[in-house]
Coordinates of C-alpha atoms and ligand atoms in Angstrom, one line a residue:
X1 CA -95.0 186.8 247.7
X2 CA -94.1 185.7 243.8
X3 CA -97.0 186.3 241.7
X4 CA -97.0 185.5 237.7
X5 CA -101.0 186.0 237.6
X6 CA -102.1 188.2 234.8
X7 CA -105.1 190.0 234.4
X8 CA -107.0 193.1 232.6
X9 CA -106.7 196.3 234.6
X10 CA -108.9 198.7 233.9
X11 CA -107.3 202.3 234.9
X12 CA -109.3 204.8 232.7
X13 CA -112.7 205.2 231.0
X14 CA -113.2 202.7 227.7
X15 CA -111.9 204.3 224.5
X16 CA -114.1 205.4 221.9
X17 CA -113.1 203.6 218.3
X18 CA -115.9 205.5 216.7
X19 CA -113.0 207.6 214.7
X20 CA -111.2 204.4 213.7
X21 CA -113.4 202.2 213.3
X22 CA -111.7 200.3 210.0
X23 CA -111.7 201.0 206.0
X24 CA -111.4 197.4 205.2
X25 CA -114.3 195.2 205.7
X26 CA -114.4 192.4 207.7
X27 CA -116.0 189.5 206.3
X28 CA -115.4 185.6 207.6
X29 CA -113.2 184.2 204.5
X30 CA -110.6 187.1 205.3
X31 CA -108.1 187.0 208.4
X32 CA -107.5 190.0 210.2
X33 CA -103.9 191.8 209.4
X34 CA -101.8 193.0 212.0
X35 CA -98.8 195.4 211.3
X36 CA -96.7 194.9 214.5
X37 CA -92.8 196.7 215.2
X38 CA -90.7 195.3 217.0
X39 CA -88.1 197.2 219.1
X40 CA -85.6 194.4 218.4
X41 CA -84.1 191.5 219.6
X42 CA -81.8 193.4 222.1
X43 CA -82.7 191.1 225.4
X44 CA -83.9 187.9 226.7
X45 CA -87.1 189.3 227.5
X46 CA -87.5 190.7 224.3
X47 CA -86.8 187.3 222.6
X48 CA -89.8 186.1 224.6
X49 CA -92.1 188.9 223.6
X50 CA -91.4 188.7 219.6
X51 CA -92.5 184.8 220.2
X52 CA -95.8 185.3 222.1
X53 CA -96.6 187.8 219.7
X54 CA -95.7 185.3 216.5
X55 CA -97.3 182.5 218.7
X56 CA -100.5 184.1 220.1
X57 CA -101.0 185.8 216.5
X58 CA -101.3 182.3 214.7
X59 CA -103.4 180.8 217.5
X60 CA -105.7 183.7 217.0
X61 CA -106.0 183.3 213.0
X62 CA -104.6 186.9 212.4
X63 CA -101.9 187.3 209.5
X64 CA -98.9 189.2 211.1
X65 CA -96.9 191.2 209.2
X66 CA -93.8 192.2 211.4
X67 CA -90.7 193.9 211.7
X68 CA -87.9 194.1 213.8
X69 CA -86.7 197.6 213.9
X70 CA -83.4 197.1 215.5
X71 CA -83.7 199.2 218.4
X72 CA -84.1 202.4 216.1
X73 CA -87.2 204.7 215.8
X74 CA -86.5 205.6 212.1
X75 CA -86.9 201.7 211.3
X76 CA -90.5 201.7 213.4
X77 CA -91.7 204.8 211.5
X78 CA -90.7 203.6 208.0
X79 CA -92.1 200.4 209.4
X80 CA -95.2 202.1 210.5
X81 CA -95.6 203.9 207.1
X82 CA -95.0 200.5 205.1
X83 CA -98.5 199.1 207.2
X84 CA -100.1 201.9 206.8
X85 CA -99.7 202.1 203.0
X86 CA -100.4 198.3 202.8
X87 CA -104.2 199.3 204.3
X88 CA -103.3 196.4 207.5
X89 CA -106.4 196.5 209.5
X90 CA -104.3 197.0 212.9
X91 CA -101.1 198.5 213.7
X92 CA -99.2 197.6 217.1
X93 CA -95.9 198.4 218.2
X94 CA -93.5 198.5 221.1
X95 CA -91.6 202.0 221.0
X96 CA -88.4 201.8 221.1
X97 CA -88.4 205.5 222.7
X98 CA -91.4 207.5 224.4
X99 CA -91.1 211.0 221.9
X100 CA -91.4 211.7 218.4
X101 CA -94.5 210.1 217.5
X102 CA -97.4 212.2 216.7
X103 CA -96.7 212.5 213.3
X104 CA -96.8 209.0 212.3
X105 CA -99.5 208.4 214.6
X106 CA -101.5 211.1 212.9
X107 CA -100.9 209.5 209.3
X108 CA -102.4 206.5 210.9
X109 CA -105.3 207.8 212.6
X110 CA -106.2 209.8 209.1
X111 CA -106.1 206.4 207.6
X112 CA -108.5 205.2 210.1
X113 CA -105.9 202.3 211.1
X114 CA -106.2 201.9 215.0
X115 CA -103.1 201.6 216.5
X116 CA -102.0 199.7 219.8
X117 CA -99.1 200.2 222.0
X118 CA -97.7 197.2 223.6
X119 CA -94.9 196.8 226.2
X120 CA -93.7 200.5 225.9
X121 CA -95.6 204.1 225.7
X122 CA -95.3 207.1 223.9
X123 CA -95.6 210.9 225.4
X124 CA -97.7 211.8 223.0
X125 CA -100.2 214.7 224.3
X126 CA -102.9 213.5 222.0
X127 CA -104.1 210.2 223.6
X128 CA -106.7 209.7 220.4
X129 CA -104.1 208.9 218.6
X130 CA -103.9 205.0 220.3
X131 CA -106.5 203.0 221.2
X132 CA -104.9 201.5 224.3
X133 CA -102.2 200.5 225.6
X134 CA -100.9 197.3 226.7
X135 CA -97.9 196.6 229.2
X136 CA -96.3 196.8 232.6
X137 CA -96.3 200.1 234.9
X138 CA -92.1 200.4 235.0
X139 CA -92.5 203.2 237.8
X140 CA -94.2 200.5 239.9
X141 CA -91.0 198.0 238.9
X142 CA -88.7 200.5 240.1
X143 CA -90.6 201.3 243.1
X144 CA -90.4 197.6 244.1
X145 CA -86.7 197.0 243.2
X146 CA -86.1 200.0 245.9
X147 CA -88.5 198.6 248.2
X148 CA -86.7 196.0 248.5
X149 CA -83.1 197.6 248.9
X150 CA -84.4 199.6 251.8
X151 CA -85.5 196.4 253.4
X152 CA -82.3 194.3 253.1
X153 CA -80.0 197.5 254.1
X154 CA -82.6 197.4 257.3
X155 CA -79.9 198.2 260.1
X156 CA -76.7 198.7 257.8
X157 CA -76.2 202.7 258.6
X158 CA -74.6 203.1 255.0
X159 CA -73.6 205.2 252.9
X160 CA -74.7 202.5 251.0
X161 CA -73.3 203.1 247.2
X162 CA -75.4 202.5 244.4
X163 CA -74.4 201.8 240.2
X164 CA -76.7 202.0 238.1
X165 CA -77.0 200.7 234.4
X166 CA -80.2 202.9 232.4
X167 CA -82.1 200.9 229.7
X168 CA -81.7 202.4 226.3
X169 CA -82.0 206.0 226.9
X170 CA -85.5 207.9 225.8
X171 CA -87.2 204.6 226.4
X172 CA -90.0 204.6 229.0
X173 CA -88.6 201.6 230.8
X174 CA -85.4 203.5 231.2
X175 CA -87.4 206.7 232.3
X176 CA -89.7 204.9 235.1
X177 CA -87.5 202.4 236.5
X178 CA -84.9 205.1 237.1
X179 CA -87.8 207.1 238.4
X180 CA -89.8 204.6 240.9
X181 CA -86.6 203.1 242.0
X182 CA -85.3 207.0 243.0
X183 CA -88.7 207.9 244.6
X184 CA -88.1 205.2 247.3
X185 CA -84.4 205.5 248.2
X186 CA -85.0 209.2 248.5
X187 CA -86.3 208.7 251.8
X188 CA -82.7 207.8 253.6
X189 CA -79.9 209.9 252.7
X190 CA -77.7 206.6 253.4
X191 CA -78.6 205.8 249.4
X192 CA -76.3 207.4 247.1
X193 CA -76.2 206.4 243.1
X194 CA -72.7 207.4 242.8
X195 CA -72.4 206.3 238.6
X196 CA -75.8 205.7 236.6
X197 CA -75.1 205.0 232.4
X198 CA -76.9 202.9 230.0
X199 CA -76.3 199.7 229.0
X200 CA -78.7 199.4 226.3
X201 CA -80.6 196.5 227.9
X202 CA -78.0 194.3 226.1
X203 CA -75.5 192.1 228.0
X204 CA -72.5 193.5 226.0
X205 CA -73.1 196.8 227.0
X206 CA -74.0 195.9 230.9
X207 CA -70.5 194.3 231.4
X208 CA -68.7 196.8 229.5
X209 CA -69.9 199.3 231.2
X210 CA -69.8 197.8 235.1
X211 CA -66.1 197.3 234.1
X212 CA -65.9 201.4 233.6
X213 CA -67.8 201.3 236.8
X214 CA -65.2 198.9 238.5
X215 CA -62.5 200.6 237.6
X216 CA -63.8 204.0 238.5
X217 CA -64.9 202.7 241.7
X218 CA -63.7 199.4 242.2
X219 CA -64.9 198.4 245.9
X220 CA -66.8 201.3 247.3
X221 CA -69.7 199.7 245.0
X222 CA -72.3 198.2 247.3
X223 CA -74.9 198.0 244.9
X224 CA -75.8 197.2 241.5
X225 CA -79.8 197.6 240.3
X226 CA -79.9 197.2 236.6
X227 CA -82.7 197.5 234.5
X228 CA -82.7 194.5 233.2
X229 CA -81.6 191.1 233.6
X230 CA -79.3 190.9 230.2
X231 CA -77.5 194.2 231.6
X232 CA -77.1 192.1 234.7
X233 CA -75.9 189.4 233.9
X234 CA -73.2 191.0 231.8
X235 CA -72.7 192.8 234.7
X236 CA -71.8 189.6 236.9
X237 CA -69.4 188.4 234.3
X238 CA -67.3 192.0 234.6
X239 CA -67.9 191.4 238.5
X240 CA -66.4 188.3 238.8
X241 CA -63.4 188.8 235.9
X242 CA -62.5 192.2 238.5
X243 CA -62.1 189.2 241.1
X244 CA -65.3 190.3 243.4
X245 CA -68.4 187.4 244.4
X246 CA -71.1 189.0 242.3
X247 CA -74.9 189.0 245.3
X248 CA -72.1 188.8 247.9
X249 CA -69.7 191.9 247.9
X250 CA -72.0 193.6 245.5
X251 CA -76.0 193.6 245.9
X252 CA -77.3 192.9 242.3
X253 CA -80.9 193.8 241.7
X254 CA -82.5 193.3 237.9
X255 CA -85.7 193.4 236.4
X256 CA -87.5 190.8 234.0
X257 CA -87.4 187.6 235.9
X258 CA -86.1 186.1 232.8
X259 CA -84.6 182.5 232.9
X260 CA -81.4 183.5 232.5
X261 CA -82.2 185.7 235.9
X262 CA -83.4 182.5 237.4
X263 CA -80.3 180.6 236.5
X264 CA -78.1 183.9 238.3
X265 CA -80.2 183.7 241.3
X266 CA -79.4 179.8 241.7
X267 CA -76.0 180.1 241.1
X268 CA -76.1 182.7 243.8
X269 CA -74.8 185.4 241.4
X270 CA -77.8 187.9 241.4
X271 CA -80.0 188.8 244.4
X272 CA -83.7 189.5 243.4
X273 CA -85.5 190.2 240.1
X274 CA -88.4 192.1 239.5
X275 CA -90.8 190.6 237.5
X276 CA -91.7 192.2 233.8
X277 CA -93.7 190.0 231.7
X278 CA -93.3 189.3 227.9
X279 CA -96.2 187.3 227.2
X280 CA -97.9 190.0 225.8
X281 CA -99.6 188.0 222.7
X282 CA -102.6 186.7 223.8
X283 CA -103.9 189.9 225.7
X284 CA -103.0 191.7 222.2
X285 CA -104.4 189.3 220.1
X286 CA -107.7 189.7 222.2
X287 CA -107.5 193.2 222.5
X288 CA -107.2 193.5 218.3
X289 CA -111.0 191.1 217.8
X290 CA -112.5 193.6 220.2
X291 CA -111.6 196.7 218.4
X292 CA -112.4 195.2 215.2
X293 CA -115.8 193.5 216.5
X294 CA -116.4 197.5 217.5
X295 CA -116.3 197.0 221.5
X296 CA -115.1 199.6 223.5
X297 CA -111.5 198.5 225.2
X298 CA -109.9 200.1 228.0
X299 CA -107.8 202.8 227.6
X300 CA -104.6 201.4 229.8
X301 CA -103.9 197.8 230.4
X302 CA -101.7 197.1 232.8
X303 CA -99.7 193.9 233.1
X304 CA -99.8 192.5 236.8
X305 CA -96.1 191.3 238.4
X306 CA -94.4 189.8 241.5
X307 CA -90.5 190.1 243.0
X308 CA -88.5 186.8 242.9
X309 CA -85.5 187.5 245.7
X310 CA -82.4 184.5 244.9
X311 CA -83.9 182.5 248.1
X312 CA -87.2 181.3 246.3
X313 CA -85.8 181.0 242.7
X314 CA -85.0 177.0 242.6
X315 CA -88.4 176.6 243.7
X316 CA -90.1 179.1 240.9
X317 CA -87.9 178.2 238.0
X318 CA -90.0 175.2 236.6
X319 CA -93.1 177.6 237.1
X320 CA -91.1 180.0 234.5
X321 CA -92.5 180.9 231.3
X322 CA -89.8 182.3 229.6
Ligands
AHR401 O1 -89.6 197.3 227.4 C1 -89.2 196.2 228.2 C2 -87.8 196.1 228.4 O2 -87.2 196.0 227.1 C3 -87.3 194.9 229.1 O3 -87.2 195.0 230.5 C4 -85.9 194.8 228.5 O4 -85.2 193.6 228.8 C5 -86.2 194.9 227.1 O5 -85.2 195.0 226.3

């Protein structure tokens, strides 16, 4: 069943902010700062993120300073850097890649600036140096996009060959989705990813690089699962230009849920998308009056999701969000 409820998850013990609790005081007259990076403005998702974010922020009263980093870590740092030296009293971001952080995260932490993730996560070892984290658990998107593979390949002896276009490489949702989605089709040798590239998350990069695909393998493709919608749809535009009925010759499977998606899925173009919610704001702007107010916050925060297959997507689009 679709599901776009949202809630607070609570998967490990509060987080103590005793170590950064805030230089600047807070006093009534004087709105909270918030320093937030942006990975970019590479998708339709992330489109709808940067607005709940802008949106959520000047509901909430809070002053945002933010920056689009343009889908490079060494923009977030310098970003990072710029908040820090501008004494904001919270620092979020979305990393554009899990590694690499500590560094910057310990300049913050030294300036007693707590910092949030949102959307994606880092690998640092030392998980002091973030108060929590806000966001969807990827493994658990990919799990579900390969859940439901194995279920509409029920009876079909295969092989059953499988493309895949990676998110922007480094990046946790490129890491997990490749990894839940693997972790399921594991379990019947039938499965085979026989290409698997990135496409950045950006539509450009999904159709070129199902046309390499196409004309690598042209029609032993079964199967397309993308990791996002963008990549998809760019995909179906390559798909259809090679002559082949994009959801009917080849399985298309995406993550976001994403208008756009919606719009596929009606047009009978794309075959199921995984749900990955942008409407992070609110839950961030909540999160930020907590830690300033001094109340512990849970450490993880994780976003809850459904699966929208093509058959129920006329009757969920007006429901969409974004
Ligand atoms: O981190 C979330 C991912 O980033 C979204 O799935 C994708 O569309 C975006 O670019």
């Amino acid at each position: 069943m679709p599901c776009t409820r949202r809630s607070f998850n609570t998967l490990a013990a509060a987080a103590s902010l005793a170590a950064l609790l805030p230089g600047r005081a807070l006093s009534a007259d004087k709105p909270l700062v918030l320093g937030f990076s942006q990975v970019g403005a590479e998708s339709e998702w992330r489109t709808a993120n940067t607005e709940s974010i802008k949106s959520a922020a000047k509901d909430a009263g809070i002053t945002l300073k933010f920056s689009d980093a343009q889908q490079k870590q060494e923009n977030q740092i310098k970003a990072i850097r710029a908040f820090i030296a501008q004494k904001v009293d919270v620092i979020a971001f979305s990393p554009v890649v899990e590694s690499g952080w500590e560094t910057v995260l310990r300049e913050a932490k030294a300036a007693k600036i707590p910092v949030v993730l949102t959307d994606r996560a880092v690998n640092a070892k030392d998980d002091s140096l973030y108060v929590t984290f806000i966001g969807s658990d990827f493994t658990e998107e990919g799990r579900k996009a390969g859940r439901w593979l194995v279920d509409k390949m029920k009876g079909n002896a295969g092989p059953i060959n499988i493309v895949e276009l990676q998110g922007t490489v480094g990046s946790a949702p490129a890491i997990d989705r490749k990894k839940g989605f693997e972790e399921i089709i594991a379990a019947d040798p039938k499965f085979k990813i026989i290409r698997s590239q990135t496409g950045d998350f950006t539509r450009a990069k999904g159709k070129e690089v199902m046309e390499a695909f196409l004309k690598a393998e042209g029609k032993k493709i079964n199967v397309l699962y993308a990791h996002n919608d963008d990549m998809a749809i760019g995909a179906i535009q390559a798909i259809e230009e090679a002559g082949m009925k994009p959801a009917q010759d080849i399985t298309i499977i995406s993550i976001d849920g994403v208008k756009g998606a919606f719009e596929a899925m009606i047009a009978g173009k794309l075959n199921v998308s995984v749900e990955c919610s942008p409407l992070l704001g609110p839950q961030l702007m909540a999160i930020i009056k907590d830690i300033k107010a001094g109340k512990s916050v849970p450490k993880r925060i994780v976003t809850e999701e459904g699966i929208f297959p093509m058959e129920v997507a006329a009757k969920e689009f007006p429901k969409r969000k974004y």
